Amino acid sequence: VSGKVYIVGAGPGDPRLLTIRGLECLRLADVVVYDRLVDGAVLDQAPRAARRIFAGKEPEHHPLAQEAIHELLAEEAARGRTVVRLKGGDPFVFGRGGEEAEFLAARGIDFEIVPGVSSAIAVPGAAGIPLTHRRVSRAFAVVAGHTCSPDPEPDYPSLLRGAGTLVVLMGVRSLPRIVARLLEGGIDPATPAAVVENGTRPDQRTLVTTLAGLVAAAHDARAPAVIVVGEVVRLRERIRPLAAELAAIDAPSGG
Ligand code: SAH
C-alpha cells in the first residue's frame, strides 16, 4: 500500500486560521515536514507519535535542500505513510509547493493540495487594510521582495500602476531597494504605505506611512512582515476601530 502526501497551508500565523481540511490531514499524519513560519500550536495537532521534521527555509539557511525535501516526501509516501507537508500561509504562494507537487506527480505519488489562508491577503486584512475597495483599487499584485531564484527583479512601478495595490512579501531586507525603484519609476512619494509585522499573531504591529517615509518608518521592522503600497492603506483609518473592537470581544476573558 502506498501512502499519500498532503501539501497543506498552515495559514498566516494565528493557529486558528488553519482550515478544517488542513486539521483533518494533520490528525492523520505519520510524518509532518514543516517550515519555519508554522506555529507550534498547528504542529501540536498531529498525533503525538508522528515524526516531525523541520525543513527550515530561512533566506540563506536551509537545513534541508529542496531536492532532499522532495526525496524525503517521496520516500515516506512510498513506505505507505501519510505525510503532511506543512507550509506557512498558502502552499502555492512563494512556498515552493508547486515544485514539490510537480516532483510527486512525476514520480506517480498520490498527493493532495490543501490550500491555506495566505499572509498576502490575510495579514493586511487583519490590520484593517482591504486589498481591493470600490473606487480605490480594483486589483492587487503580490510580489516577493527577495528570493534565492535567478529570476529577474519584478518591475515594481508597473505592477503598482497596473494593479493599484502592491503587496510585497519577504521584503523587509530589500525595502530600501524596492522603495528606490518605485520612486525612480515615478510613483508619487506621498502614496500611502504600510508594514504589518507578525500579522494575525498576538504581537501584530502595523506601521502606516507614505512611500517617501517607508524606509525610515520600517527601520526596525523584522520579518515576517507584509508591505502594502497604495491608496487602500488610507482605509485603515476608518476600518481599524471596528477591527480592534472585534478583537476585544474575541479575547478570552479572565486572563
Ligand atoms: N506561503 C506563504 C508565504 C511564504 S513567503 C503565504 O501564503 O503566506 C514568507 C513571507 O510571508 C514572509 O517573509 C512575510 O512577508 C510573509 N508572512 C508570512 N507570515 C506572516 C505574518 N504572520 N505576518 C506578516 N508577514 C507574514
PDB file of C-alpha atoms and ligand atoms in Angstrom:
ATOM      1  CA  VAL A   1       0.000   0.000   0.000  1.00  0.00           C
ATOM      2  CA  SER A   2       1.442   3.348  -0.886  1.00  0.00           C
ATOM      3  CA  GLY A   3       0.917   6.440   1.218  1.00  0.00           C
ATOM      4  CA  LYS A   4      -0.058   9.926   0.335  1.00  0.00           C
ATOM      5  CA  VAL A   5       1.379  13.405   0.667  1.00  0.00           C
ATOM      6  CA  TYR A   6      -0.861  16.281   1.740  1.00  0.00           C
ATOM      7  CA  ILE A   7       0.624  19.654   0.855  1.00  0.00           C
ATOM      8  CA  VAL A   8      -1.082  21.784   3.487  1.00  0.00           C
ATOM      9  CA  GLY A   9      -1.197  25.538   4.052  1.00  0.00           C
ATOM     10  CA  ALA A  10      -0.983  26.310   7.782  1.00  0.00           C
ATOM     11  CA  GLY A  11      -2.429  29.822   7.454  1.00  0.00           C
ATOM     12  CA  PRO A  12      -0.886  33.214   8.158  1.00  0.00           C
ATOM     13  CA  GLY A  13       0.085  32.963  11.850  1.00  0.00           C
ATOM     14  CA  ASP A  14      -2.840  32.557  14.255  1.00  0.00           C
ATOM     15  CA  PRO A  15      -3.167  28.751  14.508  1.00  0.00           C
ATOM     16  CA  ARG A  16      -6.983  29.059  14.440  1.00  0.00           C
ATOM     17  CA  LEU A  17      -6.744  30.159  10.819  1.00  0.00           C
ATOM     18  CA  LEU A  18      -5.777  26.657   9.715  1.00  0.00           C
ATOM     19  CA  THR A  19      -8.530  25.162   7.512  1.00  0.00           C
ATOM     20  CA  ILE A  20     -10.741  22.283   8.651  1.00  0.00           C
ATOM     21  CA  ARG A  21      -9.299  20.124   5.874  1.00  0.00           C
ATOM     22  CA  GLY A  22      -5.778  21.012   6.994  1.00  0.00           C
ATOM     23  CA  LEU A  23      -6.651  19.947  10.537  1.00  0.00           C
ATOM     24  CA  GLU A  24      -8.119  16.639   9.291  1.00  0.00           C
ATOM     25  CA  CYS A  25      -4.923  15.882   7.394  1.00  0.00           C
ATOM     26  CA  LEU A  26      -2.691  16.759  10.339  1.00  0.00           C
ATOM     27  CA  ARG A  27      -4.662  14.413  12.605  1.00  0.00           C
ATOM     28  CA  LEU A  28      -3.965  11.552  10.178  1.00  0.00           C
ATOM     29  CA  ALA A  29      -0.256  12.273   9.780  1.00  0.00           C
ATOM     30  CA  ASP A  30       2.508   9.742  10.345  1.00  0.00           C
ATOM     31  CA  VAL A  31       5.112  12.301   9.310  1.00  0.00           C
ATOM     32  CA  VAL A  32       4.975  16.112   9.270  1.00  0.00           C
ATOM     33  CA  VAL A  33       7.588  18.042   7.304  1.00  0.00           C
ATOM     34  CA  TYR A  34       7.215  21.687   8.337  1.00  0.00           C
ATOM     35  CA  ASP A  35       8.634  25.108   7.546  1.00  0.00           C
ATOM     36  CA  ARG A  36       9.861  27.880   9.791  1.00  0.00           C
ATOM     37  CA  LEU A  37       6.752  30.075   9.854  1.00  0.00           C
ATOM     38  CA  VAL A  38       4.434  27.289  11.034  1.00  0.00           C
ATOM     39  CA  ASP A  39       3.039  27.921  14.533  1.00  0.00           C
ATOM     40  CA  GLY A  40       3.781  25.298  17.197  1.00  0.00           C
ATOM     41  CA  ALA A  41       0.068  25.051  18.052  1.00  0.00           C
ATOM     42  CA  VAL A  42      -0.639  23.863  14.494  1.00  0.00           C
ATOM     43  CA  LEU A  43       2.109  21.279  14.698  1.00  0.00           C
ATOM     44  CA  ASP A  44       0.612  20.081  18.005  1.00  0.00           C
ATOM     45  CA  GLN A  45      -2.483  18.911  16.114  1.00  0.00           C
ATOM     46  CA  ALA A  46      -0.531  15.991  14.630  1.00  0.00           C
ATOM     47  CA  PRO A  47      -0.626  12.765  16.652  1.00  0.00           C
ATOM     48  CA  ARG A  48       1.981  12.621  19.383  1.00  0.00           C
ATOM     49  CA  ALA A  49       3.664   9.677  17.716  1.00  0.00           C
ATOM     50  CA  ALA A  50       4.005  11.444  14.359  1.00  0.00           C
ATOM     51  CA  ARG A  51       7.544  12.212  13.249  1.00  0.00           C
ATOM     52  CA  ARG A  52       8.144  15.940  12.959  1.00  0.00           C
ATOM     53  CA  ILE A  53      10.844  17.041  10.551  1.00  0.00           C
ATOM     54  CA  PHE A  54      11.945  20.689  10.307  1.00  0.00           C
ATOM     55  CA  ALA A  55      12.676  21.701   6.728  1.00  0.00           C
ATOM     56  CA  GLY A  56      13.788  25.243   7.542  1.00  0.00           C
ATOM     57  CA  LYS A  57      13.628  27.836   4.800  1.00  0.00           C
ATOM     58  CA  GLU A  58      15.273  30.958   6.028  1.00  0.00           C
ATOM     59  CA  PRO A  59      16.587  33.203   3.302  1.00  0.00           C
ATOM     60  CA  GLU A  60      20.178  31.968   3.494  1.00  0.00           C
ATOM     61  CA  HIS A  61      19.902  28.927   5.702  1.00  0.00           C
ATOM     62  CA  HIS A  62      18.198  25.742   4.545  1.00  0.00           C
ATOM     63  CA  PRO A  63      18.680  22.752   6.874  1.00  0.00           C
ATOM     64  CA  LEU A  64      17.254  20.602   4.081  1.00  0.00           C
ATOM     65  CA  ALA A  65      17.934  21.351   0.429  1.00  0.00           C
ATOM     66  CA  GLN A  66      14.841  21.448  -1.782  1.00  0.00           C
ATOM     67  CA  GLU A  67      15.892  18.222  -3.528  1.00  0.00           C
ATOM     68  CA  ALA A  68      16.286  16.498  -0.160  1.00  0.00           C
ATOM     69  CA  ILE A  69      12.755  17.574   0.789  1.00  0.00           C
ATOM     70  CA  HIS A  70      11.424  16.104  -2.475  1.00  0.00           C
ATOM     71  CA  GLU A  71      13.154  12.790  -1.831  1.00  0.00           C
ATOM     72  CA  LEU A  72      12.001  12.684   1.786  1.00  0.00           C
ATOM     73  CA  LEU A  73       8.333  13.223   0.839  1.00  0.00           C
ATOM     74  CA  ALA A  74       8.526  10.596  -1.894  1.00  0.00           C
ATOM     75  CA  GLU A  75      10.303   8.017   0.281  1.00  0.00           C
ATOM     76  CA  GLU A  76       7.937   8.339   3.230  1.00  0.00           C
ATOM     77  CA  ALA A  77       4.880   8.073   0.976  1.00  0.00           C
ATOM     78  CA  ALA A  78       6.384   5.067  -0.820  1.00  0.00           C
ATOM     79  CA  ARG A  79       6.683   3.383   2.589  1.00  0.00           C
ATOM     80  CA  GLY A  80       2.938   3.703   2.998  1.00  0.00           C
ATOM     81  CA  ARG A  81       2.970   6.683   5.329  1.00  0.00           C
ATOM     82  CA  THR A  82       0.598   9.601   5.469  1.00  0.00           C
ATOM     83  CA  VAL A  83       2.818  12.632   5.020  1.00  0.00           C
ATOM     84  CA  VAL A  84       1.820  16.219   5.708  1.00  0.00           C
ATOM     85  CA  ARG A  85       3.991  18.844   4.073  1.00  0.00           C
ATOM     86  CA  LEU A  86       3.088  21.876   6.182  1.00  0.00           C
ATOM     87  CA  LYS A  87       3.830  25.375   4.916  1.00  0.00           C
ATOM     88  CA  GLY A  88       3.029  28.857   6.159  1.00  0.00           C
ATOM     89  CA  GLY A  89       0.073  30.626   4.537  1.00  0.00           C
ATOM     90  CA  ASP A  90      -0.909  29.001   1.245  1.00  0.00           C
ATOM     91  CA  PRO A  91       1.452  26.327  -0.079  1.00  0.00           C
ATOM     92  CA  PHE A  92       1.406  27.691  -3.638  1.00  0.00           C
ATOM     93  CA  VAL A  93       2.265  31.298  -2.765  1.00  0.00           C
ATOM     94  CA  PHE A  94       6.076  31.629  -2.640  1.00  0.00           C
ATOM     95  CA  GLY A  95       6.328  28.348  -0.770  1.00  0.00           C
ATOM     96  CA  ARG A  96       7.819  26.125  -3.486  1.00  0.00           C
ATOM     97  CA  GLY A  97       4.753  23.917  -3.032  1.00  0.00           C
ATOM     98  CA  GLY A  98       4.378  23.875  -6.806  1.00  0.00           C
ATOM     99  CA  GLU A  99       7.815  22.339  -7.224  1.00  0.00           C
ATOM    100  CA  GLU A 100       7.043  19.681  -4.645  1.00  0.00           C
ATOM    101  CA  ALA A 101       3.731  18.820  -6.318  1.00  0.00           C
ATOM    102  CA  GLU A 102       5.478  18.634  -9.721  1.00  0.00           C
ATOM    103  CA  PHE A 103       8.046  16.233  -8.317  1.00  0.00           C
ATOM    104  CA  LEU A 104       5.440  13.979  -6.680  1.00  0.00           C
ATOM    105  CA  ALA A 105       3.315  13.957  -9.836  1.00  0.00           C
ATOM    106  CA  ALA A 106       6.335  12.971 -11.947  1.00  0.00           C
ATOM    107  CA  ARG A 107       7.077  10.123  -9.519  1.00  0.00           C
ATOM    108  CA  GLY A 108       3.481   8.917  -9.623  1.00  0.00           C
ATOM    109  CA  ILE A 109       2.983   9.541  -5.894  1.00  0.00           C
ATOM    110  CA  ASP A 110      -0.520  10.286  -4.661  1.00  0.00           C
ATOM    111  CA  PHE A 111      -0.878  13.783  -3.248  1.00  0.00           C
ATOM    112  CA  GLU A 112      -3.466  16.408  -2.397  1.00  0.00           C
ATOM    113  CA  ILE A 113      -3.197  20.176  -2.214  1.00  0.00           C
ATOM    114  CA  VAL A 114      -4.870  21.725   0.819  1.00  0.00           C
ATOM    115  CA  PRO A 115      -4.947  25.487   0.257  1.00  0.00           C
ATOM    116  CA  GLY A 116      -4.251  27.821   3.154  1.00  0.00           C
ATOM    117  CA  VAL A 117      -5.085  31.390   4.098  1.00  0.00           C
ATOM    118  CA  SER A 118      -2.231  33.354   2.560  1.00  0.00           C
ATOM    119  CA  SER A 119      -0.500  36.072   4.557  1.00  0.00           C
ATOM    120  CA  ALA A 120      -0.513  38.150   1.363  1.00  0.00           C
ATOM    121  CA  ILE A 121      -4.237  38.767   1.801  1.00  0.00           C
ATOM    122  CA  ALA A 122      -4.898  37.906   5.447  1.00  0.00           C
ATOM    123  CA  VAL A 123      -2.170  39.988   7.074  1.00  0.00           C
ATOM    124  CA  PRO A 124      -3.194  43.326   5.512  1.00  0.00           C
ATOM    125  CA  GLY A 125      -6.818  42.346   6.211  1.00  0.00           C
ATOM    126  CA  ALA A 126      -6.165  41.646   9.884  1.00  0.00           C
ATOM    127  CA  ALA A 127      -4.559  45.087  10.106  1.00  0.00           C
ATOM    128  CA  GLY A 128      -7.656  46.760   8.624  1.00  0.00           C
ATOM    129  CA  ILE A 129      -6.313  47.189   5.078  1.00  0.00           C
ATOM    130  CA  PRO A 130      -8.574  45.774   2.338  1.00  0.00           C
ATOM    131  CA  LEU A 131      -6.587  44.979  -0.819  1.00  0.00           C
ATOM    132  CA  THR A 132      -9.471  45.999  -3.098  1.00  0.00           C
ATOM    133  CA  HIS A 133     -12.150  48.581  -2.490  1.00  0.00           C
ATOM    134  CA  ARG A 134     -14.731  50.237  -4.724  1.00  0.00           C
ATOM    135  CA  ARG A 135     -13.369  53.428  -6.255  1.00  0.00           C
ATOM    136  CA  VAL A 136      -9.961  52.893  -4.639  1.00  0.00           C
ATOM    137  CA  SER A 137      -8.350  49.797  -6.147  1.00  0.00           C
ATOM    138  CA  ARG A 138      -9.801  47.005  -8.253  1.00  0.00           C
ATOM    139  CA  ALA A 139      -6.745  44.769  -8.399  1.00  0.00           C
ATOM    140  CA  PHE A 140      -3.661  43.864  -6.419  1.00  0.00           C
ATOM    141  CA  ALA A 141      -0.268  42.475  -7.276  1.00  0.00           C
ATOM    142  CA  VAL A 142       1.697  40.251  -4.893  1.00  0.00           C
ATOM    143  CA  VAL A 143       5.459  40.057  -5.310  1.00  0.00           C
ATOM    144  CA  ALA A 144       8.434  38.622  -3.465  1.00  0.00           C
ATOM    145  CA  GLY A 145      10.996  41.251  -2.470  1.00  0.00           C
ATOM    146  CA  HIS A 146      13.661  38.643  -2.039  1.00  0.00           C
ATOM    147  CA  THR A 147      14.096  35.128  -3.354  1.00  0.00           C
ATOM    148  CA  CYS A 148      17.014  32.835  -3.963  1.00  0.00           C
ATOM    149  CA  SER A 149      15.808  32.369  -7.530  1.00  0.00           C
ATOM    150  CA  PRO A 150      17.708  33.761 -10.504  1.00  0.00           C
ATOM    151  CA  ASP A 151      14.532  35.315 -11.961  1.00  0.00           C
ATOM    152  CA  PRO A 152      14.809  38.993 -12.918  1.00  0.00           C
ATOM    153  CA  GLU A 153      13.599  41.545 -10.353  1.00  0.00           C
ATOM    154  CA  PRO A 154       9.914  42.415 -10.734  1.00  0.00           C
ATOM    155  CA  ASP A 155       9.043  45.784 -12.303  1.00  0.00           C
ATOM    156  CA  TYR A 156       7.551  47.250  -9.112  1.00  0.00           C
ATOM    157  CA  PRO A 157       6.374  50.594 -10.575  1.00  0.00           C
ATOM    158  CA  SER A 158       4.474  48.886 -13.429  1.00  0.00           C
ATOM    159  CA  LEU A 159       2.895  46.397 -11.045  1.00  0.00           C
ATOM    160  CA  LEU A 160       1.709  49.168  -8.727  1.00  0.00           C
ATOM    161  CA  ARG A 161       0.404  51.311 -11.610  1.00  0.00           C
ATOM    162  CA  GLY A 162      -1.354  48.383 -13.237  1.00  0.00           C
ATOM    163  CA  ALA A 163      -2.937  46.942 -10.115  1.00  0.00           C
ATOM    164  CA  GLY A 164      -3.451  49.899  -7.794  1.00  0.00           C
ATOM    165  CA  THR A 165      -2.276  47.927  -4.761  1.00  0.00           C
ATOM    166  CA  LEU A 166       1.159  46.359  -4.381  1.00  0.00           C
ATOM    167  CA  VAL A 167       1.772  43.693  -1.730  1.00  0.00           C
ATOM    168  CA  VAL A 168       5.370  42.688  -1.040  1.00  0.00           C
ATOM    169  CA  LEU A 169       6.291  39.516   0.839  1.00  0.00           C
ATOM    170  CA  MET A 170       9.827  38.784   2.037  1.00  0.00           C
ATOM    171  CA  GLY A 171      10.541  42.462   1.533  1.00  0.00           C
ATOM    172  CA  VAL A 172      11.988  43.708   4.821  1.00  0.00           C
ATOM    173  CA  ARG A 173      15.635  43.388   3.912  1.00  0.00           C
ATOM    174  CA  SER A 174      15.158  44.652   0.361  1.00  0.00           C
ATOM    175  CA  LEU A 175      12.868  47.512   1.359  1.00  0.00           C
ATOM    176  CA  PRO A 176      15.322  50.362   0.604  1.00  0.00           C
ATOM    177  CA  ARG A 177      15.904  48.997  -2.893  1.00  0.00           C
ATOM    178  CA  ILE A 178      12.201  48.403  -3.574  1.00  0.00           C
ATOM    179  CA  VAL A 179      11.285  51.928  -2.427  1.00  0.00           C
ATOM    180  CA  ALA A 180      14.092  53.410  -4.562  1.00  0.00           C
ATOM    181  CA  ARG A 181      12.807  51.511  -7.639  1.00  0.00           C
ATOM    182  CA  LEU A 182       9.256  52.769  -7.061  1.00  0.00           C
ATOM    183  CA  LEU A 183      10.394  56.390  -6.672  1.00  0.00           C
ATOM    184  CA  GLU A 184      12.721  56.178  -9.700  1.00  0.00           C
ATOM    185  CA  GLY A 185       9.775  54.752 -11.614  1.00  0.00           C
ATOM    186  CA  GLY A 186       7.795  57.914 -10.959  1.00  0.00           C
ATOM    187  CA  ILE A 187       5.463  56.713  -8.209  1.00  0.00           C
ATOM    188  CA  ASP A 188       4.204  59.631  -6.062  1.00  0.00           C
ATOM    189  CA  PRO A 189       6.242  59.764  -2.828  1.00  0.00           C
ATOM    190  CA  ALA A 190       3.005  60.635  -0.973  1.00  0.00           C
ATOM    191  CA  THR A 191       1.433  57.258  -1.865  1.00  0.00           C
ATOM    192  CA  PRO A 192       0.256  55.617   1.389  1.00  0.00           C
ATOM    193  CA  ALA A 193       2.247  52.578   2.533  1.00  0.00           C
ATOM    194  CA  ALA A 194       2.161  50.169   5.463  1.00  0.00           C
ATOM    195  CA  VAL A 195       4.270  47.463   7.041  1.00  0.00           C
ATOM    196  CA  VAL A 196       2.465  44.762   9.032  1.00  0.00           C
ATOM    197  CA  GLU A 197       4.691  42.595  11.211  1.00  0.00           C
ATOM    198  CA  ASN A 198       3.627  39.273  12.773  1.00  0.00           C
ATOM    199  CA  GLY A 199       0.184  39.561  11.252  1.00  0.00           C
ATOM    200  CA  THR A 200      -2.702  37.699  12.990  1.00  0.00           C
ATOM    201  CA  ARG A 201      -0.409  36.927  15.930  1.00  0.00           C
ATOM    202  CA  PRO A 202      -0.673  38.494  19.404  1.00  0.00           C
ATOM    203  CA  ASP A 203       2.352  40.667  18.605  1.00  0.00           C
ATOM    204  CA  GLN A 204       0.955  42.024  15.320  1.00  0.00           C
ATOM    205  CA  ARG A 205       2.299  45.521  14.656  1.00  0.00           C
ATOM    206  CA  THR A 206       1.288  47.929  11.891  1.00  0.00           C
ATOM    207  CA  LEU A 207       3.226  50.973  10.709  1.00  0.00           C
ATOM    208  CA  VAL A 208       1.403  53.381   8.412  1.00  0.00           C
ATOM    209  CA  THR A 209       3.366  55.945   6.440  1.00  0.00           C
ATOM    210  CA  THR A 210       3.968  57.100   2.865  1.00  0.00           C
ATOM    211  CA  LEU A 211       6.258  55.712   0.203  1.00  0.00           C
ATOM    212  CA  ALA A 212       8.740  58.519   0.981  1.00  0.00           C
ATOM    213  CA  GLY A 213       8.665  57.666   4.698  1.00  0.00           C
ATOM    214  CA  LEU A 214       8.599  53.900   4.369  1.00  0.00           C
ATOM    215  CA  VAL A 215      12.299  53.126   4.804  1.00  0.00           C
ATOM    216  CA  ALA A 216      12.626  55.334   7.900  1.00  0.00           C
ATOM    217  CA  ALA A 217       9.364  54.051   9.410  1.00  0.00           C
ATOM    218  CA  ALA A 218      10.400  50.437   8.882  1.00  0.00           C
ATOM    219  CA  HIS A 219      13.992  50.766  10.091  1.00  0.00           C
ATOM    220  CA  ASP A 220      13.381  48.370  12.996  1.00  0.00           C
ATOM    221  CA  ALA A 221      10.841  46.163  11.201  1.00  0.00           C
ATOM    222  CA  ARG A 222      11.504  42.456  11.428  1.00  0.00           C
ATOM    223  CA  ALA A 223      10.402  39.552   9.300  1.00  0.00           C
ATOM    224  CA  PRO A 224       7.839  38.158   8.898  1.00  0.00           C
ATOM    225  CA  ALA A 225       6.222  41.298   7.557  1.00  0.00           C
ATOM    226  CA  VAL A 226       3.937  42.205   4.687  1.00  0.00           C
ATOM    227  CA  ILE A 227       4.386  45.569   2.968  1.00  0.00           C
ATOM    228  CA  VAL A 228       1.424  47.237   1.255  1.00  0.00           C
ATOM    229  CA  VAL A 229       1.701  50.244  -1.057  1.00  0.00           C
ATOM    230  CA  GLY A 230      -1.363  52.001  -2.476  1.00  0.00           C
ATOM    231  CA  GLU A 231      -4.364  54.165  -1.682  1.00  0.00           C
ATOM    232  CA  VAL A 232      -6.142  51.280   0.106  1.00  0.00           C
ATOM    233  CA  VAL A 233      -3.781  51.821   3.054  1.00  0.00           C
ATOM    234  CA  ARG A 234      -5.715  55.020   3.848  1.00  0.00           C
ATOM    235  CA  LEU A 235      -8.867  52.975   4.518  1.00  0.00           C
ATOM    236  CA  ARG A 236      -7.296  51.606   7.689  1.00  0.00           C
ATOM    237  CA  GLU A 237      -8.133  54.848   9.477  1.00  0.00           C
ATOM    238  CA  ARG A 238     -11.839  54.071   9.101  1.00  0.00           C
ATOM    239  CA  ILE A 239     -11.726  50.282   9.332  1.00  0.00           C
ATOM    240  CA  ARG A 240      -9.364  49.780  12.245  1.00  0.00           C
ATOM    241  CA  PRO A 241     -11.611  50.861  15.171  1.00  0.00           C
ATOM    242  CA  LEU A 242     -14.135  48.125  14.400  1.00  0.00           C
ATOM    243  CA  ALA A 243     -11.374  45.541  13.948  1.00  0.00           C
ATOM    244  CA  ALA A 244      -9.957  46.477  17.369  1.00  0.00           C
ATOM    245  CA  GLU A 245     -13.406  46.114  18.981  1.00  0.00           C
ATOM    246  CA  LEU A 246     -13.919  42.669  17.476  1.00  0.00           C
ATOM    247  CA  ALA A 247     -10.541  41.547  18.757  1.00  0.00           C
ATOM    248  CA  ALA A 248     -11.519  42.685  22.257  1.00  0.00           C
ATOM    249  CA  ILE A 249     -14.809  40.751  22.144  1.00  0.00           C
ATOM    250  CA  ASP A 250     -12.970  37.668  20.935  1.00  0.00           C
ATOM    251  CA  ALA A 251     -10.257  37.761  23.601  1.00  0.00           C
ATOM    252  CA  PRO A 252     -10.537  35.045  26.243  1.00  0.00           C
ATOM    253  CA  SER A 253     -11.911  36.546  29.457  1.00  0.00           C
ATOM    254  CA  GLY A 254     -10.335  36.357  32.873  1.00  0.00           C
ATOM    255  CA  GLY A 255      -6.714  36.426  31.803  1.00  0.00           C
TER     256      GLY A 255
HETATM  257  N1  SAH B   1       3.193  30.792   1.537  1.00  0.00           N
HETATM  258  C1  SAH B   1       3.206  31.931   2.434  1.00  0.00           C
HETATM  259  C2  SAH B   1       4.293  32.937   2.085  1.00  0.00           C
HETATM  260  C3  SAH B   1       5.706  32.401   2.228  1.00  0.00           C
HETATM  261  S1  SAH B   1       6.926  33.621   1.979  1.00  0.00           S
HETATM  262  C4  SAH B   1       1.824  32.578   2.452  1.00  0.00           C
HETATM  263  O1  SAH B   1       0.986  32.290   1.590  1.00  0.00           O
HETATM  264  O2  SAH B   1       1.564  33.371   3.367  1.00  0.00           O
HETATM  265  C5  SAH B   1       7.175  34.214   3.627  1.00  0.00           C
HETATM  266  C6  SAH B   1       6.688  35.646   3.743  1.00  0.00           C
HETATM  267  O3  SAH B   1       5.299  35.685   4.019  1.00  0.00           O
HETATM  268  C7  SAH B   1       7.322  36.436   4.864  1.00  0.00           C
HETATM  269  O4  SAH B   1       8.593  36.930   4.507  1.00  0.00           O
HETATM  270  C8  SAH B   1       6.316  37.554   5.035  1.00  0.00           C
HETATM  271  O5  SAH B   1       6.448  38.522   4.026  1.00  0.00           O
HETATM  272  C9  SAH B   1       5.017  36.825   4.806  1.00  0.00           C
HETATM  273  N2  SAH B   1       4.395  36.384   6.072  1.00  0.00           N
HETATM  274  C10 SAH B   1       4.116  35.126   6.440  1.00  0.00           C
HETATM  275  N3  SAH B   1       3.510  35.091   7.649  1.00  0.00           N
HETATM  276  C11 SAH B   1       3.399  36.377   8.048  1.00  0.00           C
HETATM  277  C12 SAH B   1       2.866  37.024   9.225  1.00  0.00           C
HETATM  278  N4  SAH B   1       2.297  36.339  10.216  1.00  0.00           N
HETATM  279  N5  SAH B   1       2.950  38.367   9.290  1.00  0.00           N
HETATM  280  C13 SAH B   1       3.495  39.085   8.313  1.00  0.00           C
HETATM  281  N6  SAH B   1       4.025  38.536   7.199  1.00  0.00           N
HETATM  282  C14 SAH B   1       3.970  37.207   7.060  1.00  0.00           C
END
